[in-house]
Tab-separated table of C-alpha atoms in Angstrom:
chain	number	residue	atom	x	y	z
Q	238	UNK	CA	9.945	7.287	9.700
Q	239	UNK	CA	6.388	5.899	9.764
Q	240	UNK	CA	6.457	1.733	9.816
Q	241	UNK	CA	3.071	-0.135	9.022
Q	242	UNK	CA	1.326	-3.061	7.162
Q	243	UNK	CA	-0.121	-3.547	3.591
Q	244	UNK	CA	-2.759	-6.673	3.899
Q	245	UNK	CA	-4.348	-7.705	0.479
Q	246	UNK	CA	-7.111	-9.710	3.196
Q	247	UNK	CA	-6.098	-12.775	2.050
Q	248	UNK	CA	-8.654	-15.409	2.309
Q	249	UNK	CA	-6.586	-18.466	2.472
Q	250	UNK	CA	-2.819	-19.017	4.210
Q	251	UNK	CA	-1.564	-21.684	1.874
Q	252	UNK	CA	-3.081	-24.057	-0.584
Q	253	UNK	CA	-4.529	-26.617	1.991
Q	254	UNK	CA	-6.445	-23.994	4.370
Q	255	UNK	CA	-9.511	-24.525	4.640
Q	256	UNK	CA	-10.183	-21.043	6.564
Q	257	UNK	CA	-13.555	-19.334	5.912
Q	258	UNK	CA	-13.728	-16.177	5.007
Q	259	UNK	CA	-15.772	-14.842	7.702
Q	260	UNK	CA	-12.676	-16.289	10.108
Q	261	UNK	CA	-10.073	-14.291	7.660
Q	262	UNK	CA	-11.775	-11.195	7.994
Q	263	UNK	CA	-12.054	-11.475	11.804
Q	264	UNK	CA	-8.664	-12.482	12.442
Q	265	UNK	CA	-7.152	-9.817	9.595
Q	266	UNK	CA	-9.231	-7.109	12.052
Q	267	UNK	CA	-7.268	-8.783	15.161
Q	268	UNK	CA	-4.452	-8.160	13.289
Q	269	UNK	CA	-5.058	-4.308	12.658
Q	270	UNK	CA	-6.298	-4.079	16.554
Q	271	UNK	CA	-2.663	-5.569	17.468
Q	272	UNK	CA	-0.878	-2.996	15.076
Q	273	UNK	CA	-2.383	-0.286	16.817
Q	274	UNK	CA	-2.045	-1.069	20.147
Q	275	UNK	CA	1.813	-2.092	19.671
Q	276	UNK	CA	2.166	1.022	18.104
Q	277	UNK	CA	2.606	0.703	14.408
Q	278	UNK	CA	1.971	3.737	12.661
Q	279	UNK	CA	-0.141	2.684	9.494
Q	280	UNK	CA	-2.502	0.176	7.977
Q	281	UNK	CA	-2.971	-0.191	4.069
Q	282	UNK	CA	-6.056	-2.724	3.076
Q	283	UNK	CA	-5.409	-3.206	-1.221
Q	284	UNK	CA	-7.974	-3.982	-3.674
Q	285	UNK	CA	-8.345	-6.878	-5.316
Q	286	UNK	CA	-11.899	-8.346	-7.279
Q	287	UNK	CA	-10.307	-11.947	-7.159
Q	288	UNK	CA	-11.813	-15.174	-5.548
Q	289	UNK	CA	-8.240	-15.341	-2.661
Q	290	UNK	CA	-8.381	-11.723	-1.698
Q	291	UNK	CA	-11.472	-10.451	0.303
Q	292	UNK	CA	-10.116	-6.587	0.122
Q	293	UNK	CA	-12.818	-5.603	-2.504
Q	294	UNK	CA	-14.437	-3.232	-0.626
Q	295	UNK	CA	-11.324	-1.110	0.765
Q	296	UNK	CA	-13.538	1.283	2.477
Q	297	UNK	CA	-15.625	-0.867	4.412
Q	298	UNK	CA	-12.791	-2.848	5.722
Q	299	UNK	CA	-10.933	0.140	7.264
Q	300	UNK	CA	-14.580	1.238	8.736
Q	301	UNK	CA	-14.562	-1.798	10.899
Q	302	UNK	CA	-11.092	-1.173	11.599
Q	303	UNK	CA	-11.550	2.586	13.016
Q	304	UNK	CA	-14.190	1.538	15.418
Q	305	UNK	CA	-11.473	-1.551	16.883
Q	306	UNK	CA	-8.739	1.401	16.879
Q	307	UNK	CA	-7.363	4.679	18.454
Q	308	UNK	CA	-4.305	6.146	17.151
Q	309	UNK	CA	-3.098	4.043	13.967
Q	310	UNK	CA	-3.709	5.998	10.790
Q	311	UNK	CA	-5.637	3.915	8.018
Q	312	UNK	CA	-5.730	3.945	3.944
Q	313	UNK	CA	-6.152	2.031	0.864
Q	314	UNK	CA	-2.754	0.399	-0.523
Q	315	UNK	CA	-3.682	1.060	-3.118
Q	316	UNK	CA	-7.236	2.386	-4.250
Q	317	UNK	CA	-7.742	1.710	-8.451
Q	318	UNK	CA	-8.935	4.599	-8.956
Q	319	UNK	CA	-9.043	4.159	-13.141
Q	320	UNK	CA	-12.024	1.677	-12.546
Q	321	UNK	CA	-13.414	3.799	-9.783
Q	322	UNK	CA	-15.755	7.095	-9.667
Q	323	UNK	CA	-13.612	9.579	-7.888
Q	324	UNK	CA	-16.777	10.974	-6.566
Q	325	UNK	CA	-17.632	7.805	-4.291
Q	326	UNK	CA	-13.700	6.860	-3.881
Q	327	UNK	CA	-14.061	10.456	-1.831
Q	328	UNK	CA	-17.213	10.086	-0.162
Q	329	UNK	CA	-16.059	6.667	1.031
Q	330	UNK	CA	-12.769	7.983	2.679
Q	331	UNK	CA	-14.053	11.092	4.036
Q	332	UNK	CA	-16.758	9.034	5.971
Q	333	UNK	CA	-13.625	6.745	6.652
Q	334	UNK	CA	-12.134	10.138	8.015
Q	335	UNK	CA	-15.052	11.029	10.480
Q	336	UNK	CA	-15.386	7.547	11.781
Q	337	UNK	CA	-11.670	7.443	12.727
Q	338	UNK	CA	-11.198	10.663	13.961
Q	339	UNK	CA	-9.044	11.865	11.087
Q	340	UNK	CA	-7.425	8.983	10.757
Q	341	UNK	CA	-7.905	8.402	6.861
Q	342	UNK	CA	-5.573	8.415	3.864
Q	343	UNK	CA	-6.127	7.205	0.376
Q	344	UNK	CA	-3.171	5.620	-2.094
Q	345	UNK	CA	-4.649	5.835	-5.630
Q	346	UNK	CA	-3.184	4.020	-8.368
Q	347	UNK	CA	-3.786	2.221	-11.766
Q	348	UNK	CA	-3.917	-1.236	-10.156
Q	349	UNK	CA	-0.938	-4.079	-10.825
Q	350	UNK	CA	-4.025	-6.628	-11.573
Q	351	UNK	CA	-6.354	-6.139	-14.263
Q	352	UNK	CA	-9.471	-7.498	-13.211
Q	353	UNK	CA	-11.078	-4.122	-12.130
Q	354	UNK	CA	-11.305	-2.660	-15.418
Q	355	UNK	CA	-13.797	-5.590	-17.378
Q	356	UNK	CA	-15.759	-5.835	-14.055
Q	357	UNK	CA	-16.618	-2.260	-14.051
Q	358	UNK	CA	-16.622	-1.553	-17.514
Q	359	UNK	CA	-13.832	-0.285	-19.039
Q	360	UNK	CA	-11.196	-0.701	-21.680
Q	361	UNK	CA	-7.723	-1.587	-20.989
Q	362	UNK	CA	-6.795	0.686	-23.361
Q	363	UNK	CA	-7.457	3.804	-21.906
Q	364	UNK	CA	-5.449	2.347	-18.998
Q	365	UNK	CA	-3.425	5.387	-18.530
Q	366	UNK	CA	-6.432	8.468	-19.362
Q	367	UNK	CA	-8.692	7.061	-17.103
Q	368	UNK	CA	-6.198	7.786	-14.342
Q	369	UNK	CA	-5.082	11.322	-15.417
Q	370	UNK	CA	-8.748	12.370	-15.471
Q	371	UNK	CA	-10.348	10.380	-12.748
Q	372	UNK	CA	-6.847	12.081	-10.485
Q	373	UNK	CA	-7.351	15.253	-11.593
Q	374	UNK	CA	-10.950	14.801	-10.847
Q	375	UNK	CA	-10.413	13.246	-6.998
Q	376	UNK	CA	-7.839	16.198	-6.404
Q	377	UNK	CA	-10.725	18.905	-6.979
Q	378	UNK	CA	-13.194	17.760	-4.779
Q	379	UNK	CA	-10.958	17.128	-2.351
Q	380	UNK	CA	-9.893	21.094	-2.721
Q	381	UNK	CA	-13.507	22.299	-3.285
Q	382	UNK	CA	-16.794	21.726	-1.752
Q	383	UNK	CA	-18.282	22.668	-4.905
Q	384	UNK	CA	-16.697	20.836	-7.944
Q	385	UNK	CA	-17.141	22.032	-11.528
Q	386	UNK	CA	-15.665	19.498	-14.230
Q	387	UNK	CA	-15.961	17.583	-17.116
Q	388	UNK	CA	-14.063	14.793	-18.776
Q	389	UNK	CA	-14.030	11.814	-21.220
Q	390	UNK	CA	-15.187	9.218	-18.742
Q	391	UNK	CA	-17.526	10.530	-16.461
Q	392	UNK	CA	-20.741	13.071	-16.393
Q	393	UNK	CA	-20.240	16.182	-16.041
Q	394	UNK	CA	-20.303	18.283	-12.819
Q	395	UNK	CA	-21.589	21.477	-12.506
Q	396	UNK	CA	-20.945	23.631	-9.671
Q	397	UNK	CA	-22.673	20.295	-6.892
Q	398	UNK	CA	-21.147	19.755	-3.534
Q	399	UNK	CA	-19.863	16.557	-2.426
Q	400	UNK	CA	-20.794	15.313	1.152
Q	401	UNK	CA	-19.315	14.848	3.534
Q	402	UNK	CA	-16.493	16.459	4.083
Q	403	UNK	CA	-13.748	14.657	6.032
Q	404	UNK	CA	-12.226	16.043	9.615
Q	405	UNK	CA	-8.816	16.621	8.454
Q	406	UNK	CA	-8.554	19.816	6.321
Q	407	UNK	CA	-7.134	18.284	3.630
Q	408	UNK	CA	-7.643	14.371	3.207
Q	409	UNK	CA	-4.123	12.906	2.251
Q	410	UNK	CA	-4.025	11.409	-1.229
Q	411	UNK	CA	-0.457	9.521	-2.092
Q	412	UNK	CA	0.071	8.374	-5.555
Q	413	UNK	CA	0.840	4.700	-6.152
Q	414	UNK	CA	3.499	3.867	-8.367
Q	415	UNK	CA	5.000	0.648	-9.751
Q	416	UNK	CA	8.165	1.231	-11.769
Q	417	UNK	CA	7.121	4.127	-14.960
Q	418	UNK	CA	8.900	7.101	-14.650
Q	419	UNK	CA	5.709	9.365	-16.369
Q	420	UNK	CA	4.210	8.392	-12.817
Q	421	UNK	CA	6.876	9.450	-10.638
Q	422	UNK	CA	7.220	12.553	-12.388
Q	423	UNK	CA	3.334	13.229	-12.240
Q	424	UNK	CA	3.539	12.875	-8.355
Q	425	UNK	CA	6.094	15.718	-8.045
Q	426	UNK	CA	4.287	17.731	-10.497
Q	427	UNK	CA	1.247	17.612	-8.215
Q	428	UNK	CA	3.357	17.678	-5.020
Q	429	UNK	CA	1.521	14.267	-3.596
Q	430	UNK	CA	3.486	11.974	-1.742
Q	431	UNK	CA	4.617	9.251	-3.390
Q	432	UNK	CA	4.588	5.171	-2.175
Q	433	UNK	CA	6.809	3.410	-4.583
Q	434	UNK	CA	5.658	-0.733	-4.316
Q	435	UNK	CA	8.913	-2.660	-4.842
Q	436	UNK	CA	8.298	-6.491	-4.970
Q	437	UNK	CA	11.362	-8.002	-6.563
Q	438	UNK	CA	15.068	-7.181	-7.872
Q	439	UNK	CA	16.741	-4.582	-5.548
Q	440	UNK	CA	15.190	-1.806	-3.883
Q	441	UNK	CA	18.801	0.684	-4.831
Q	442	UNK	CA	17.411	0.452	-8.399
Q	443	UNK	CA	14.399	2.925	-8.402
Q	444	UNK	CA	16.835	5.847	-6.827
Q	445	UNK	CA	16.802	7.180	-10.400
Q	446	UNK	CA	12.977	7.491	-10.811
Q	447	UNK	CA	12.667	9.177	-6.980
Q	448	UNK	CA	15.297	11.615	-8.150
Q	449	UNK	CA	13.025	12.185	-11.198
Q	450	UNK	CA	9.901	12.859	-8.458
Q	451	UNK	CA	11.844	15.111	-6.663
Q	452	UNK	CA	13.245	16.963	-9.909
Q	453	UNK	CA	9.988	17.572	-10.800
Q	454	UNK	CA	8.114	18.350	-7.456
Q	455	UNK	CA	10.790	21.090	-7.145
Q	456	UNK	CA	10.388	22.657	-10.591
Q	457	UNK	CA	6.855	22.819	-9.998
Q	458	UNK	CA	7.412	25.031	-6.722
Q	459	UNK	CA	7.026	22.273	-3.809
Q	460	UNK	CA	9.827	22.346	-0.994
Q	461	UNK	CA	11.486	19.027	-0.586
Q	462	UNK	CA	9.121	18.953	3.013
Q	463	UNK	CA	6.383	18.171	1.030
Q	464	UNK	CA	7.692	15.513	-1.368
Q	465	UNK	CA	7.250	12.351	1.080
Q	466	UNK	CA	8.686	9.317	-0.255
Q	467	UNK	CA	7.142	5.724	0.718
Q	468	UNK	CA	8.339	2.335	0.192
Q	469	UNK	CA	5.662	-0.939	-0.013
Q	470	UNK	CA	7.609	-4.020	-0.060
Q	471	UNK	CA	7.277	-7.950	0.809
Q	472	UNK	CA	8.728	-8.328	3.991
Q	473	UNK	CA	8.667	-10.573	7.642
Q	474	UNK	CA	10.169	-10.212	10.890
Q	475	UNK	CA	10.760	-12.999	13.007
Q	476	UNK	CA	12.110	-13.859	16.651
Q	477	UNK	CA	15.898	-14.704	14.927
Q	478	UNK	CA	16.663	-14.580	11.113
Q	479	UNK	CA	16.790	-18.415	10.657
Q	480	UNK	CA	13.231	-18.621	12.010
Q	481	UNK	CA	11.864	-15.707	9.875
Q	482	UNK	CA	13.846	-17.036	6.650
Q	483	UNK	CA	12.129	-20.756	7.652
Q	484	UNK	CA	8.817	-19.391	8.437
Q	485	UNK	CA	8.220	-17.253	4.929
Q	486	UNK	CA	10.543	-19.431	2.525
Q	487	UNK	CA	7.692	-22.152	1.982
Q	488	UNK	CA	4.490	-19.766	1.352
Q	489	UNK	CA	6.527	-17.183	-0.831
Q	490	UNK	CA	8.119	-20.045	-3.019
Q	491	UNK	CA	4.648	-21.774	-3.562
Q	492	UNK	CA	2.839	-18.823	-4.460
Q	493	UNK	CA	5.479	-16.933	-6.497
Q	494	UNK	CA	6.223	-20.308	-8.391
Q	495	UNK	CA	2.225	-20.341	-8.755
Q	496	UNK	CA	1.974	-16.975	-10.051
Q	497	UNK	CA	5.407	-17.710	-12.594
Q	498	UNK	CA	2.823	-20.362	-14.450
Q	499	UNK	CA	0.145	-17.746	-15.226
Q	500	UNK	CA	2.462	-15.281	-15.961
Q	501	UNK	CA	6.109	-16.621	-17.828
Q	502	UNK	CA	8.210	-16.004	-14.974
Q	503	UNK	CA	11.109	-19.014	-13.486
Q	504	UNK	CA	9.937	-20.980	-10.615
Q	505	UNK	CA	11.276	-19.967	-7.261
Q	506	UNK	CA	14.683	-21.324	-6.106
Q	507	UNK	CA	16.370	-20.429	-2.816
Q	508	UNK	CA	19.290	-19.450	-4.162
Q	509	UNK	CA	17.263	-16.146	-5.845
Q	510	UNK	CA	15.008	-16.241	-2.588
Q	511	UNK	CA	18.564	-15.972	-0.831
Q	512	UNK	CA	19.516	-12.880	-2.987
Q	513	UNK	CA	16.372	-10.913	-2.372
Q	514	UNK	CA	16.764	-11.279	0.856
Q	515	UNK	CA	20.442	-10.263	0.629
Q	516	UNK	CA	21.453	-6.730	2.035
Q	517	UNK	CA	20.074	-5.040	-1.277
Q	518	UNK	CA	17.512	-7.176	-2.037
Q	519	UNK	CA	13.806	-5.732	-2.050
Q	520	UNK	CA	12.899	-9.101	0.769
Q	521	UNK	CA	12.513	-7.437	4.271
Q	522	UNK	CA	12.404	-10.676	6.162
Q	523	UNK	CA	14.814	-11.756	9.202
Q	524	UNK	CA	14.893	-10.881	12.662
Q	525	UNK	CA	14.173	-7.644	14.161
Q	526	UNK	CA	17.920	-6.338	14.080
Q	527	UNK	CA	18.496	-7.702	10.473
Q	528	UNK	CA	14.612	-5.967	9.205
Q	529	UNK	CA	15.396	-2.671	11.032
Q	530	UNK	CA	19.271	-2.092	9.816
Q	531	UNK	CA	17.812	-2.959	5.871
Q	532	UNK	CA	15.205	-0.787	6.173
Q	533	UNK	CA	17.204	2.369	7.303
Q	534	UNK	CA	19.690	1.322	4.661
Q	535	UNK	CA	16.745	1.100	1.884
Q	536	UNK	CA	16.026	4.616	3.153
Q	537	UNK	CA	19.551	5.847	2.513
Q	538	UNK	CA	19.568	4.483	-0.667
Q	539	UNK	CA	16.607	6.104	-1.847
Q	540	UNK	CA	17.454	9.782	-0.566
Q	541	UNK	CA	15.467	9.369	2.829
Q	542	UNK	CA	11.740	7.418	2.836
Q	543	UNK	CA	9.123	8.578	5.696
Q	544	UNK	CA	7.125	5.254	5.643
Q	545	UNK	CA	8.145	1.948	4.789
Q	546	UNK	CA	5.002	-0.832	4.887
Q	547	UNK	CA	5.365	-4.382	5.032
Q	548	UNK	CA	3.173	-6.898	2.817
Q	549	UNK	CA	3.297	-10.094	4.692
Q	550	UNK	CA	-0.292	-11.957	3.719
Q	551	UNK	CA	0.880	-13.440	0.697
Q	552	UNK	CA	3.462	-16.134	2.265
Q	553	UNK	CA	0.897	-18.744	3.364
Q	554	UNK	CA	1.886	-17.255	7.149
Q	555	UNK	CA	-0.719	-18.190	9.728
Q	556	UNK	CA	-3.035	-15.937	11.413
Q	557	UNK	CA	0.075	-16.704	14.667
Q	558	UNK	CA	2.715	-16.224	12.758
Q	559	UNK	CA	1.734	-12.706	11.275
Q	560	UNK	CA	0.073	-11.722	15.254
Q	561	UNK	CA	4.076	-12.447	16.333
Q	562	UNK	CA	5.479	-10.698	13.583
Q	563	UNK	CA	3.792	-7.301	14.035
Q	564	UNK	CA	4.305	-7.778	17.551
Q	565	UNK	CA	7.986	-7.799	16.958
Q	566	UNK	CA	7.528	-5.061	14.195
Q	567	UNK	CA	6.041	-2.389	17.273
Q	568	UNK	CA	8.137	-3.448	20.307
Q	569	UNK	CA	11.308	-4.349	18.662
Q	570	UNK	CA	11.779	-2.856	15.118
Q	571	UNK	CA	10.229	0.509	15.694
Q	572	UNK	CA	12.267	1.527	18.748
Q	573	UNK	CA	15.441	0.050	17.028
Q	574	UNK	CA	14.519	2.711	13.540
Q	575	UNK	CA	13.876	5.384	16.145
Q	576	UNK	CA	17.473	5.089	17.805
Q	577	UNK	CA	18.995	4.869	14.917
Q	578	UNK	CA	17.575	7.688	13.668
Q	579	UNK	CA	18.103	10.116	17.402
């Protein structure tokens, strides 16, 4: 099982920081440079076109990143690829791919937040079309130098290269998925690996819609090999599981309380912090025992995962705090997955 980090580049660790955003980008970098050289296996940078994230420009990001790494493999978590021209989502990542050494992957997905779509001029509406066409659309150029197409929201193409083309043979694209089961079955039709985000309730709960993926990937003629299975979820690891549970409690209850106002959900209390972070619950945060035994039994849950990635930026964690928790993630967590797992 691959084990990595999903940053959002948050530009602020709690309400009161008065961090600049130059110093969040250098330190999220530092960050990435530790991941790799403890030996995490993947780095996701999101998207976001919002004043607290600085993870706008994916690409650019993970650029920076490849010239500060050797070995970790690096890709959008995820790309929104309905408010994106496949074309330049592509070129961006196969540049990405040459830079790194063949290091690149790209997660495409409609997006959780909306703000991508009025920004680049679309309508909400076609929320779903724009993603069946613009994936169809990624998929052929990244299986033909020379693309022929036409759709609904884009020019036409006819018979024109895209450059460059990456290192690896075929540049990985996973699909993004948040909870619809049209989109799990649409990654097993395609045979793309899938990385489900789970960021409340209980993990146990989307077993139904993986079995759907792999239902379909197999009646469309891919061997179970090839149906990967990734899990995204909000998670921590700290020296014991008192200090991870009082180092994340604070952050996640502010923000998710925050985020309840804008959007009709409860405030955050502990006793429903207490059950997500109970043995089923979606919350990977506790000490490195505790984080590695709930994510091989999230795994066995779901019928087997290959990669589980943390999110951990969103808790109001310092730049320290999330240095020592990746630190514990590669030289404690990862070797206690891999025995486990011998």
């Amino acid at each position: 099982m691959e084990i990595g980090i999903d940053s959002f580049a948050s530009a602020m660790y709690g309400t009161h920081n008065t961090l600049s955003s130059v110093d969040a980008m250098e330190q999220l970098l530092d960050r990435i440079e530790l991941a790799d050289q403890v030996g995490l296996d993947v780095f996701g940078i999101g998207e976001h076109h919002k004043k607290e994230f600085l993870d706008s420009a994916t690409a650019i990001i993970l650029g920076a990143a490849a010239a500060r790494t050797k070995r970790i493999r690096l890709t959008s978590a995820v790309t929104v690829l309905s408010a994106a021209d496949p074309v330049r989502v592509y070129q961006n990542f196969a540049t990405l791919d040459l830079i790194s050494k063949g290091r690149a992957e790209i997660v495409v997905g409609r997006g959780s937040s909306i703000e991508a779509y009025p920004l680049f001029g679309f309508e909400l509406k076609d929320y779903d079309q724009l993603f069946k066409e613009k994936l169809g659309l990624l998929l052929q150029i990244r299986d033909n130098e020379f693309v022929t197409w036409s759709g609904r929201f884009r020019p036409a193409l006819n018979n024109l290269p895209v450059y460059p083309r990456p290192l690896q043979e075929k540049l990985p694209v996973w699909l993004g998925v948040g909870g619809t089961p049209e989109s799990f079955v649409r990654a097993g039709t395609l045979g793309l690996p899938l990385m489900v985000a789970v960021i409340g309730g209980e993990t146990h709960r989307f077993r139904p819609l993986i079995d759907l993926y792999r239902k379909a990937g197999t009646a469309a003629g891919f061997k179970p090999g090839e149906l990967r299975v990734g899990l995204h979820s909000p998670g921590y690891v700290g020296a014991t599981n008192e200090k991870a549970i009082a180092d994340y409690y604070p952050g996640y209850a502010e923000l998710w309380t925050r985020l309840g106002k804008e959007r009709g959900w409860p405030p955050v209390t502990r006793p429903h912090f207490d059950s997500l972070t109970a043995p089923k619950g979606v919350l990977v945060v506790g000490g490195p025992e505790q984080v590695a035994e709930k994510i091989l039994r999230h795994s066995e849950a779901l019928g087997g995962i290959s990669r589980f990635t943390f999110q951990m930026d969103n808790a109001g964690l310092t730049h320290a705090q999330l240095m020592q928790s990746i630190e514990l993630i590669g030289t404690k967590v990862i070797p206690l997955i891999k025995k486990e797992r011998l």
